[in-house]
mmCIF file of N, CA and C in Angstrom:
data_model
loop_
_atom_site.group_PDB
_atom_site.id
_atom_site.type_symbol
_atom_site.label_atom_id
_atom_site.label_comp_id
_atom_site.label_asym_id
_atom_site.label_seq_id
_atom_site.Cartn_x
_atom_site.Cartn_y
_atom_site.Cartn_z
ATOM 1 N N UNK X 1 11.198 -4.548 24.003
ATOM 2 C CA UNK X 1 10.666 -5.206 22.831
ATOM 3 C C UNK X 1 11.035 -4.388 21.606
ATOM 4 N N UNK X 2 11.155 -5.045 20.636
ATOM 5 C CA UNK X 2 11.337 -4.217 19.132
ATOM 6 C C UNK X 2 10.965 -4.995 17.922
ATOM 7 N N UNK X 3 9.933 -4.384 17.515
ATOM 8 C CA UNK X 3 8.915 -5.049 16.098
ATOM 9 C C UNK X 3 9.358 -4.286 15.200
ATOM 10 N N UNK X 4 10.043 -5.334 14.088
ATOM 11 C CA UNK X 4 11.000 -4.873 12.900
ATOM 12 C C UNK X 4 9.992 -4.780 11.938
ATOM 13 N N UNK X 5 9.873 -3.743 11.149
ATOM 14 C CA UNK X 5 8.714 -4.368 10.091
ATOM 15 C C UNK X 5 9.513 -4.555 8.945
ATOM 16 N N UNK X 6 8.935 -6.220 8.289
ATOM 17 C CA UNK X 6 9.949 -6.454 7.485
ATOM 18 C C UNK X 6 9.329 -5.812 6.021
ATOM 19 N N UNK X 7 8.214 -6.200 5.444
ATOM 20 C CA UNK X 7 7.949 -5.672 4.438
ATOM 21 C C UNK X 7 6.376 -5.277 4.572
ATOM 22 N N UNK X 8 5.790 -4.741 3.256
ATOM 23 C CA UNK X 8 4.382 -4.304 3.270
ATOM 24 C C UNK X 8 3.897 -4.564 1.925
ATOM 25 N N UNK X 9 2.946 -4.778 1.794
ATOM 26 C CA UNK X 9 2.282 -4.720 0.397
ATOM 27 C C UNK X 9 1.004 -4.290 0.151
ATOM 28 N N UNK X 10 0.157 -3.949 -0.019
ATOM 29 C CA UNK X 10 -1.258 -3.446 -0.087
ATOM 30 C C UNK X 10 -2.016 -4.721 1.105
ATOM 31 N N UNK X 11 -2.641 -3.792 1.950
ATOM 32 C CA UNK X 11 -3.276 -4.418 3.047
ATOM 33 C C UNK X 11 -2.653 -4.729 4.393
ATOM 34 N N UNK X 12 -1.280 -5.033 4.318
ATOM 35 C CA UNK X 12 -1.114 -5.423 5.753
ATOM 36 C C UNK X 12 0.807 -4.802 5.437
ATOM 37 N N UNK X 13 1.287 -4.879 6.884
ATOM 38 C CA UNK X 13 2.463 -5.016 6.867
ATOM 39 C C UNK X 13 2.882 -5.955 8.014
ATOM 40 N N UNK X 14 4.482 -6.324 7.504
ATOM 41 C CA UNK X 14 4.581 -7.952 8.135
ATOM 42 C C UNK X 14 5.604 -7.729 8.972
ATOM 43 N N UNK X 15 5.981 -8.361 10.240
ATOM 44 C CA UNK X 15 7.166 -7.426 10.839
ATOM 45 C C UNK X 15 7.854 -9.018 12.079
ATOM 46 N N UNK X 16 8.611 -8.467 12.609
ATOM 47 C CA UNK X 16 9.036 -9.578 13.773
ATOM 48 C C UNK X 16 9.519 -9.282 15.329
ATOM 49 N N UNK X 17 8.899 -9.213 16.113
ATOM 50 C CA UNK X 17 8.557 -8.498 17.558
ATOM 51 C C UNK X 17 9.544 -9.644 18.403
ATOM 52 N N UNK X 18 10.693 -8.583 18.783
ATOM 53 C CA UNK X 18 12.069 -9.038 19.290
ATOM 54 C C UNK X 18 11.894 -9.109 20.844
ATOM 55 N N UNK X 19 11.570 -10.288 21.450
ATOM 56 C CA UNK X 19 11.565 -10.633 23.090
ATOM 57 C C UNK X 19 11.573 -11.643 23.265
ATOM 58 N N UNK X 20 10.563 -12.410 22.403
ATOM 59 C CA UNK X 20 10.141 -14.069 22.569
ATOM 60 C C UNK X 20 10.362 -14.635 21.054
ATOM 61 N N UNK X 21 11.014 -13.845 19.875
ATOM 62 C CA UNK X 21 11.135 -14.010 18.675
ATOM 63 C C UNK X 21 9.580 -14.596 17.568
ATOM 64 N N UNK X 22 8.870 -13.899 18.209
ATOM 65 C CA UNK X 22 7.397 -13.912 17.363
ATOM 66 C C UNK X 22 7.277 -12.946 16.265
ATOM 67 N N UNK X 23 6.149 -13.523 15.625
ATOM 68 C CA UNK X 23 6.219 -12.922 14.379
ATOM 69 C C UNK X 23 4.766 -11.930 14.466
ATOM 70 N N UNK X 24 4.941 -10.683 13.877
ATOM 71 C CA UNK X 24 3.745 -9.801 13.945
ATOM 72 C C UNK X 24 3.152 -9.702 12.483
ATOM 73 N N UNK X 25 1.719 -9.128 13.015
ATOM 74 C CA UNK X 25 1.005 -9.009 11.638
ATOM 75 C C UNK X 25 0.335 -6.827 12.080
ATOM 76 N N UNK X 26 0.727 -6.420 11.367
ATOM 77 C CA UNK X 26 -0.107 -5.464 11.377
ATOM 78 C C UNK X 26 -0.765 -4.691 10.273
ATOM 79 N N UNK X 27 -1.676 -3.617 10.236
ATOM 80 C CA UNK X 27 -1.918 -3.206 9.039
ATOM 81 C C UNK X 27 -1.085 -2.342 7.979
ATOM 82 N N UNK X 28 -0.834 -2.140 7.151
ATOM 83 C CA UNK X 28 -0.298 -1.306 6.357
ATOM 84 C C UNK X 28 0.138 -0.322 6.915
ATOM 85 N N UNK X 29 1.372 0.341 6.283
ATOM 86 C CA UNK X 29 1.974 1.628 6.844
ATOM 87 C C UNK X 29 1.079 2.505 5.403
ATOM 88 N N UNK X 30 0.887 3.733 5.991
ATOM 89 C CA UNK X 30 -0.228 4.823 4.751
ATOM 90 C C UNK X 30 0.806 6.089 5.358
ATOM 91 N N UNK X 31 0.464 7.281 4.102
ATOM 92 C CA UNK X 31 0.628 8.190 4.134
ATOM 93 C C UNK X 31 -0.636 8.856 5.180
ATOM 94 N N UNK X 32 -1.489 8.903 4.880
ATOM 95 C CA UNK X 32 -2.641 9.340 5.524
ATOM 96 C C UNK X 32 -3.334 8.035 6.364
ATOM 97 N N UNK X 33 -3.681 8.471 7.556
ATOM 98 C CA UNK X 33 -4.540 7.462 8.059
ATOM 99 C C UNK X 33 -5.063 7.101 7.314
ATOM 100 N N UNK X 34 -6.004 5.835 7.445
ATOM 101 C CA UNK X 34 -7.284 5.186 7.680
ATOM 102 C C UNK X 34 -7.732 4.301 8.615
ATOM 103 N N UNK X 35 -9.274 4.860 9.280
ATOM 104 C CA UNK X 35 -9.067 3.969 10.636
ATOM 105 C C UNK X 35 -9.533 2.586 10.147
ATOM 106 N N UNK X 36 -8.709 1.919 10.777
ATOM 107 C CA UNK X 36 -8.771 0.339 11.283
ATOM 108 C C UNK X 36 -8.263 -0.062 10.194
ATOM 109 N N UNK X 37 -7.482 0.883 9.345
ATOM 110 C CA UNK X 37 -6.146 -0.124 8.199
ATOM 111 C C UNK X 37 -5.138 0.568 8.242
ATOM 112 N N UNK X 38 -4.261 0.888 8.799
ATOM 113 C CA UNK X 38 -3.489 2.094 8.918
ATOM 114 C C UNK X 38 -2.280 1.567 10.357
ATOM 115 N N UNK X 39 -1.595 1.349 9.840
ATOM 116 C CA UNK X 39 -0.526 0.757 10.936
ATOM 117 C C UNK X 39 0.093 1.852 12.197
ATOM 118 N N UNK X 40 0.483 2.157 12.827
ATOM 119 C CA UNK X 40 1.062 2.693 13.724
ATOM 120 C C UNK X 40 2.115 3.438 13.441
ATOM 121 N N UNK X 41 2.526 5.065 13.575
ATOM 122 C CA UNK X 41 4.099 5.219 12.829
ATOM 123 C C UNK X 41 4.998 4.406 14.028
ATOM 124 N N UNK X 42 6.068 4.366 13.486
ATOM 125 C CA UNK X 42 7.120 4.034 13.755
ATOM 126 C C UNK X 42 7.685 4.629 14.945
ATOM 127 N N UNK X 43 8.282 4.288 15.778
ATOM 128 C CA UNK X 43 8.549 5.485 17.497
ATOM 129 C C UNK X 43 8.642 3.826 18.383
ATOM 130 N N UNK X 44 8.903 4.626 19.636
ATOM 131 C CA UNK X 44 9.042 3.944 20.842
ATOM 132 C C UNK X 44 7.684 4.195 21.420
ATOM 133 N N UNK X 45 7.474 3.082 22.511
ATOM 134 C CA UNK X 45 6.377 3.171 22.627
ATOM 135 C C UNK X 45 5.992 2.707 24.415
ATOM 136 N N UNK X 46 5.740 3.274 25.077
ATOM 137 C CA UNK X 46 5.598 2.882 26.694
ATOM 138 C C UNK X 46 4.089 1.655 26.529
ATOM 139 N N UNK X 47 4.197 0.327 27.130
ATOM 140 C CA UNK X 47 3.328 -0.584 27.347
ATOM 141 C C UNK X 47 2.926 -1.203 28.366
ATOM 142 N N UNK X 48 1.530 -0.609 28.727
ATOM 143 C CA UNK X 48 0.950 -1.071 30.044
ATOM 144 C C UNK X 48 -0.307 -2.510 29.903
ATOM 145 N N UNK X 49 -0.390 -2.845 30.948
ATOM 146 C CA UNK X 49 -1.600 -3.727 30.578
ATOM 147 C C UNK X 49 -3.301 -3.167 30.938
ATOM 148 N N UNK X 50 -3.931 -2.756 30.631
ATOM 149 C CA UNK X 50 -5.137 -2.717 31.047
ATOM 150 C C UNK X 50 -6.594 -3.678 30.649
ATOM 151 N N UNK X 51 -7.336 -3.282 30.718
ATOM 152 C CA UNK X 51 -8.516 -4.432 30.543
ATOM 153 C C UNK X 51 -9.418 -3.543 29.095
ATOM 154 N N UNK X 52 -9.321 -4.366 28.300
ATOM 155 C CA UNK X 52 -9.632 -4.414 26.836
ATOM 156 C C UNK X 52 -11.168 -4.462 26.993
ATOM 157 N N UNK X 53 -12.562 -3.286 27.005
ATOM 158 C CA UNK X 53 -13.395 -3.777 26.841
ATOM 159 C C UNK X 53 -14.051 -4.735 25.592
ATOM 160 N N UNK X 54 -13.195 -4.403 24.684
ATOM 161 C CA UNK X 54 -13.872 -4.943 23.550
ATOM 162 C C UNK X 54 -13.328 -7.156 23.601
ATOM 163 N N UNK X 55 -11.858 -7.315 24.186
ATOM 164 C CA UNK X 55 -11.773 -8.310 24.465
ATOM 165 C C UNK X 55 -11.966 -9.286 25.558
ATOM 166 N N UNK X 56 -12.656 -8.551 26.824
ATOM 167 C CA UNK X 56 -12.975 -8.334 27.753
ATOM 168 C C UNK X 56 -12.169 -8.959 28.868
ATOM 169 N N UNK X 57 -10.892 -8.542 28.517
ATOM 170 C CA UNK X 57 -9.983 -9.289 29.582
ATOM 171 C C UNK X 57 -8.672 -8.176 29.207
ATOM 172 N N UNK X 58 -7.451 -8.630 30.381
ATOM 173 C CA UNK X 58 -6.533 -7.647 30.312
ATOM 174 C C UNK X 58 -5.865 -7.673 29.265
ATOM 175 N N UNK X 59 -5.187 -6.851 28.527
ATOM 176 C CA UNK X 59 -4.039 -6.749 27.356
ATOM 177 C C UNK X 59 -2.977 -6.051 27.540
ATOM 178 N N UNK X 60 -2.097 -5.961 26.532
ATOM 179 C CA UNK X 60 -0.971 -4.600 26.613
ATOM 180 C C UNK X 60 -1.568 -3.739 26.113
ATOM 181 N N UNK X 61 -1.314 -2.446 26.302
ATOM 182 C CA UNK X 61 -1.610 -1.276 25.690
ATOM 183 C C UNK X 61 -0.708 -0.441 25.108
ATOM 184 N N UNK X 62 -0.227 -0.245 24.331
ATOM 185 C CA UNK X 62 0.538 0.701 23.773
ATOM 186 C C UNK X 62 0.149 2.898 24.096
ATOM 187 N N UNK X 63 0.939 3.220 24.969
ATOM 188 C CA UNK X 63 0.493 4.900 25.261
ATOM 189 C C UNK X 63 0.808 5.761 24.066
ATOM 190 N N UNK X 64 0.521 6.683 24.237
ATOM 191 C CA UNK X 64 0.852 7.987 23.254
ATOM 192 C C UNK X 64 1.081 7.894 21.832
ATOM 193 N N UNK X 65 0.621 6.739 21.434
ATOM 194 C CA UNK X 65 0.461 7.018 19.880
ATOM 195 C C UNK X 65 -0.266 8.158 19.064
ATOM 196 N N UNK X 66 1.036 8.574 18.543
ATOM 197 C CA UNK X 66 0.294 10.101 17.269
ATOM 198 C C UNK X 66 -0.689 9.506 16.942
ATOM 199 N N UNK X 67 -1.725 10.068 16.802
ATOM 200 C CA UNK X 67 -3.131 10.310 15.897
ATOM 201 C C UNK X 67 -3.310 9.063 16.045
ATOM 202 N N UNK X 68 -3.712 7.718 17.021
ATOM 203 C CA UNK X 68 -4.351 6.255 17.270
ATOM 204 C C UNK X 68 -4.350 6.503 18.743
ATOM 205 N N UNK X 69 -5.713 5.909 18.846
ATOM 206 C CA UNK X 69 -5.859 5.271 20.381
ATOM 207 C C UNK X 69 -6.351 3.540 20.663
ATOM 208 N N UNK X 70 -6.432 3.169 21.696
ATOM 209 C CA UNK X 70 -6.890 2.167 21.721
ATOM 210 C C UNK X 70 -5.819 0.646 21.229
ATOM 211 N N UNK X 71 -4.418 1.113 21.062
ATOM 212 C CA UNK X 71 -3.597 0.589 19.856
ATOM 213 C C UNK X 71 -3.176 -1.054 21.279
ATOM 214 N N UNK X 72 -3.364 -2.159 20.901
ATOM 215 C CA UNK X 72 -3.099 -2.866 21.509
ATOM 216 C C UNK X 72 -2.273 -4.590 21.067
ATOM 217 N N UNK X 73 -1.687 -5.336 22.065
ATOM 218 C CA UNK X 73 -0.865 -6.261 21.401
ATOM 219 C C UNK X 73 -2.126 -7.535 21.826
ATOM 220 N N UNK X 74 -1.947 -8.100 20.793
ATOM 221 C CA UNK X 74 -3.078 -9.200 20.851
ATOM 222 C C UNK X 74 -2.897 -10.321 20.138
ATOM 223 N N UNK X 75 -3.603 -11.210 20.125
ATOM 224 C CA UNK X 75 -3.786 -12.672 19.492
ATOM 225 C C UNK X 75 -5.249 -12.589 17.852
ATOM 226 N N UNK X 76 -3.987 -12.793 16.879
ATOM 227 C CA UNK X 76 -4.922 -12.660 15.778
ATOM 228 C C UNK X 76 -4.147 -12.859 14.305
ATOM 229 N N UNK X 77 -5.325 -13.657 13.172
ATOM 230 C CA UNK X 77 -4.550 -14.734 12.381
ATOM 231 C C UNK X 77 -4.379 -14.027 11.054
ATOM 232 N N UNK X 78 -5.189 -13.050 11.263
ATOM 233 C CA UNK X 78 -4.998 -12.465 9.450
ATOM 234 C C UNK X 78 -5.141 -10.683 10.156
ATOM 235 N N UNK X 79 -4.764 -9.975 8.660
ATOM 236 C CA UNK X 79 -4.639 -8.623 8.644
ATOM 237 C C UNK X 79 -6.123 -7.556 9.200
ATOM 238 N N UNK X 80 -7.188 -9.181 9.157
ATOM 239 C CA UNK X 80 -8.442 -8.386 9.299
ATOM 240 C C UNK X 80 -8.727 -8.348 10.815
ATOM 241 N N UNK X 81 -7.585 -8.786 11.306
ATOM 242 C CA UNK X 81 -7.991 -9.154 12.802
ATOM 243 C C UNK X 81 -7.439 -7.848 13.576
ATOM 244 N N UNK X 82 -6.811 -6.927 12.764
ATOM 245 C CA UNK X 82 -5.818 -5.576 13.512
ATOM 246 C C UNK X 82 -6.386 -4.843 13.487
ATOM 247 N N UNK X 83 -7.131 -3.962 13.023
ATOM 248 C CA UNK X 83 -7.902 -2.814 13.194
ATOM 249 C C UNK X 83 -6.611 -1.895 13.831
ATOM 250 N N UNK X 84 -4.991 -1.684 13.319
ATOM 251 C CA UNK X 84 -4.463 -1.018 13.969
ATOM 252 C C UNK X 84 -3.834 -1.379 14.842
ATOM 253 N N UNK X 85 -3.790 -2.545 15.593
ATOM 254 C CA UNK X 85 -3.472 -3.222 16.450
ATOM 255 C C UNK X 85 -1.902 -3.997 15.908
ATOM 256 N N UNK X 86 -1.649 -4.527 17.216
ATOM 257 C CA UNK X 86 -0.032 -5.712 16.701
ATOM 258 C C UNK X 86 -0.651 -6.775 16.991
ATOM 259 N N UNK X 87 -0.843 -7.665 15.856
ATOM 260 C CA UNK X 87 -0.838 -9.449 16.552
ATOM 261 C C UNK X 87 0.514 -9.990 16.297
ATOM 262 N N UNK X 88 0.620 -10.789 17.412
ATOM 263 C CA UNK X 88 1.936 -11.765 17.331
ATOM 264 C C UNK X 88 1.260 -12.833 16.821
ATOM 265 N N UNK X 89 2.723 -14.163 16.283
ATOM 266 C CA UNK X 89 2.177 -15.535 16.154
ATOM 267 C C UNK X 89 3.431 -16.152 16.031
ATOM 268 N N UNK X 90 3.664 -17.367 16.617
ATOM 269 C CA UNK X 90 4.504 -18.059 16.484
ATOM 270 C C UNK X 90 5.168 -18.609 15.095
ATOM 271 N N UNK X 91 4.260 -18.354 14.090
ATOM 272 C CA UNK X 91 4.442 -19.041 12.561
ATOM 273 C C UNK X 91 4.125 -18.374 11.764
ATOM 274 N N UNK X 92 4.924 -17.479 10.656
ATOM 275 C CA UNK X 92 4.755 -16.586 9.947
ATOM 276 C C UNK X 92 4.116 -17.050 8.482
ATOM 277 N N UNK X 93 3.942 -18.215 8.463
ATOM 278 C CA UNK X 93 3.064 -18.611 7.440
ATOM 279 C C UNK X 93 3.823 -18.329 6.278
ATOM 280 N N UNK X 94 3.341 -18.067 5.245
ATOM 281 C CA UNK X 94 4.200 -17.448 3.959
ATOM 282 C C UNK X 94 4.092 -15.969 4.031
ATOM 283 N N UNK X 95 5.071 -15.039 3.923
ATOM 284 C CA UNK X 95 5.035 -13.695 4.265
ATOM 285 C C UNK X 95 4.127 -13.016 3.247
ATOM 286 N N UNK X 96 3.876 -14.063 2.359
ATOM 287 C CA UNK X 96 3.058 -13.186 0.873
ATOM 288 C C UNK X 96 1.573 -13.477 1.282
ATOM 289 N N UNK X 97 1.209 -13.845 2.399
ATOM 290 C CA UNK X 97 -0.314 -14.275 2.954
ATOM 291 C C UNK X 97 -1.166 -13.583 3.677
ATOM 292 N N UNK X 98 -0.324 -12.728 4.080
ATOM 293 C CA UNK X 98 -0.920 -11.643 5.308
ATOM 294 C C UNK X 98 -1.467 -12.765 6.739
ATOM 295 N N UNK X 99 -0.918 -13.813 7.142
ATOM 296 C CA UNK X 99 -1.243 -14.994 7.973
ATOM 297 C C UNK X 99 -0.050 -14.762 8.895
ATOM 298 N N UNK X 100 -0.921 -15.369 10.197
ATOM 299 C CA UNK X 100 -0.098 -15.530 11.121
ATOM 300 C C UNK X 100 -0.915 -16.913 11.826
ATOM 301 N N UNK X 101 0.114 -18.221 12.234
ATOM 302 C CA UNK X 101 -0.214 -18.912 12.559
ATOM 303 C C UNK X 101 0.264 -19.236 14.031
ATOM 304 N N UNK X 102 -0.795 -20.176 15.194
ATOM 305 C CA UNK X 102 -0.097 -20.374 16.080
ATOM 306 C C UNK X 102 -0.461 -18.741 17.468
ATOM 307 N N UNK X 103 -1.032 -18.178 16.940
ATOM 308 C CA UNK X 103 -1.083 -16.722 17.724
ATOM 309 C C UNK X 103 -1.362 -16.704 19.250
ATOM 310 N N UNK X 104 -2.149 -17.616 19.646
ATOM 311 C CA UNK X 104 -2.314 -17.578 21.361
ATOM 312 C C UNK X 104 -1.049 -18.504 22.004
ATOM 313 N N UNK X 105 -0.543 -19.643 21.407
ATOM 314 C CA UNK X 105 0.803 -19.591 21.668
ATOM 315 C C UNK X 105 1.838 -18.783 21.470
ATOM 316 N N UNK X 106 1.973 -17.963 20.436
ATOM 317 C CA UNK X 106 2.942 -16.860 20.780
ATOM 318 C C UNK X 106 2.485 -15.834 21.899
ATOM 319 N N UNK X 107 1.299 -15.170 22.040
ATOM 320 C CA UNK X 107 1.234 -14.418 22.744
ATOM 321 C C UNK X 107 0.907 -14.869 23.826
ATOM 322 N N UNK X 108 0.476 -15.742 24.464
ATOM 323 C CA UNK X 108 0.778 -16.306 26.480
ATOM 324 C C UNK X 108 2.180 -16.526 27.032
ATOM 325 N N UNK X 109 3.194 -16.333 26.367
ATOM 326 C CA UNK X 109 4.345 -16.620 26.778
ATOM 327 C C UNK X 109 4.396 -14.903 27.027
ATOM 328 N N UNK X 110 4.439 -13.637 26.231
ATOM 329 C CA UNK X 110 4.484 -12.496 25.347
ATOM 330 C C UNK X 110 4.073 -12.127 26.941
ATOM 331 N N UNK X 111 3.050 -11.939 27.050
ATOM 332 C CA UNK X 111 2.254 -11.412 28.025
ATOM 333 C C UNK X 111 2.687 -11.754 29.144
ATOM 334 N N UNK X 112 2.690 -13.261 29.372
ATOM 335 C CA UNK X 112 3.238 -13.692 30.736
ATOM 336 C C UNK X 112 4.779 -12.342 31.327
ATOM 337 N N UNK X 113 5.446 -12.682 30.164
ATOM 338 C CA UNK X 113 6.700 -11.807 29.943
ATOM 339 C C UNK X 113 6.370 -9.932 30.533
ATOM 340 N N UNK X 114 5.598 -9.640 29.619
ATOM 341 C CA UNK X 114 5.359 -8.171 29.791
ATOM 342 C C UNK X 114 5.167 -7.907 31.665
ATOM 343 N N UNK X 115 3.425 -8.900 31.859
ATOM 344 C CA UNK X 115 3.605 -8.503 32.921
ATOM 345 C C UNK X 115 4.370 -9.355 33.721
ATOM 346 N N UNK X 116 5.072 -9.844 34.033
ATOM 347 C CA UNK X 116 6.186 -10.159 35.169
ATOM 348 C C UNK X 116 6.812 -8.950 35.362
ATOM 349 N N UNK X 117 7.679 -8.225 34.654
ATOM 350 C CA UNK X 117 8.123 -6.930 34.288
ATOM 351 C C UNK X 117 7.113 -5.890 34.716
ATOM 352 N N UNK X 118 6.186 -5.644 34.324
ATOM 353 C CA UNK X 118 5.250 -4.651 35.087
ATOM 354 C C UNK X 118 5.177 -4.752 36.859
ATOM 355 N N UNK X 119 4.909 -5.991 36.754
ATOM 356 C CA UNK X 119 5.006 -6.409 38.552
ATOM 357 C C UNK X 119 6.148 -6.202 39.418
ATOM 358 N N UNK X 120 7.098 -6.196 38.744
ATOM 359 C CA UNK X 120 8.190 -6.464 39.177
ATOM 360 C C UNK X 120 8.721 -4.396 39.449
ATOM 361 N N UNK X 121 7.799 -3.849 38.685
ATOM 362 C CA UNK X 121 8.101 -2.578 38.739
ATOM 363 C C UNK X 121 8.789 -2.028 37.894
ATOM 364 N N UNK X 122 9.266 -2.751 36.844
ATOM 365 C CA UNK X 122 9.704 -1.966 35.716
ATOM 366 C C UNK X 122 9.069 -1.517 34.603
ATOM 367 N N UNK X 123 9.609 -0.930 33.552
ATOM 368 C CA UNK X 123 8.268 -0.100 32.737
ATOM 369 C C UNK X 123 9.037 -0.682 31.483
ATOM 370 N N UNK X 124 8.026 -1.422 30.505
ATOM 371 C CA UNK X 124 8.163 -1.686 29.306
ATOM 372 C C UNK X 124 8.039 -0.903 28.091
ATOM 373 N N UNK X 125 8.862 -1.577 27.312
ATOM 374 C CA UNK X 125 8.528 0.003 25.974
ATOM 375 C C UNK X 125 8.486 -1.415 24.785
ATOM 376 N N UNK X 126 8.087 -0.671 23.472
ATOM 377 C CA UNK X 126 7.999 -1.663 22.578
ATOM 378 C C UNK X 126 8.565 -0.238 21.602
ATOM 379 N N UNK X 127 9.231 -0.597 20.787
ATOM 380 C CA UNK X 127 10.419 0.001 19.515
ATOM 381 C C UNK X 127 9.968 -0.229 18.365
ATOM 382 N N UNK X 128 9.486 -0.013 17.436
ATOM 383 C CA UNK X 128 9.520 -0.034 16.171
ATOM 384 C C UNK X 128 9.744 0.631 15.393
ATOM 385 N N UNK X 129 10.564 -0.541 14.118
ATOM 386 C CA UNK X 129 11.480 0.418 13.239
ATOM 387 C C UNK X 129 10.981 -0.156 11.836
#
């Protein structure tokens, strides 16, 4: 996988997650953290699925992120929905919106994808640049 981030503007940054050609929403790239607005740096990234207590079902997980834990790929329509996180969505809405439309259809295909690949015994990574 590889989530391009295309641009940023105060509050969110907007990007496009290369497997199933979905569109991501995440939070802002910062000099300094801040938790739950503060995007992810940039790196490769090993992705497993485990079980999300807070969504209470399985997700991807993103490992070894510098200074974030918990960092996961999910279904969600605006910038307030990331807390740090990647949402995909099938419909990038207007890029000046911080919106993502369409999101549980982009991501059941996403997932289906990941884990087949996990099952199958291979190990997924997600790239961002």
């Amino acid at each position: 996988m590889l989530l391009t981030r295309k641009h940023e503007t105060a509050g969110y940054t907007a990007g496009s997650l290369y497997l199933l050609e979905c569109y991501t929403l995440e939070d802002q790239e910062r000099e300094r953290k801040i938790a739950g607005e503060t995007a992810i740096p940039a790196g490769r990234y090993q992705v497993v699925v485990t079980h999300s207590n807070r969504f209470k079902r399985p997700l991807p997980l993103l490992l070894d992120v510098p200074g974030f834990t918990g960092i996961r790929i999910h279904p969600g329509n605006t910038a307030a929905d990331t807390e740090g996180c990647i949402l995909v969505g099938a419909d990038d809405g207007n890029p000046d919106d911080a919106w993502l439309g369409r999101s549980r259809e982009a991501f059941v295909p996403l997932f289906e994808k990941i884990q087949a690949a996990l099952t199958a015994g291979e190990r997924v990574w997600i790239t961002i640049t």
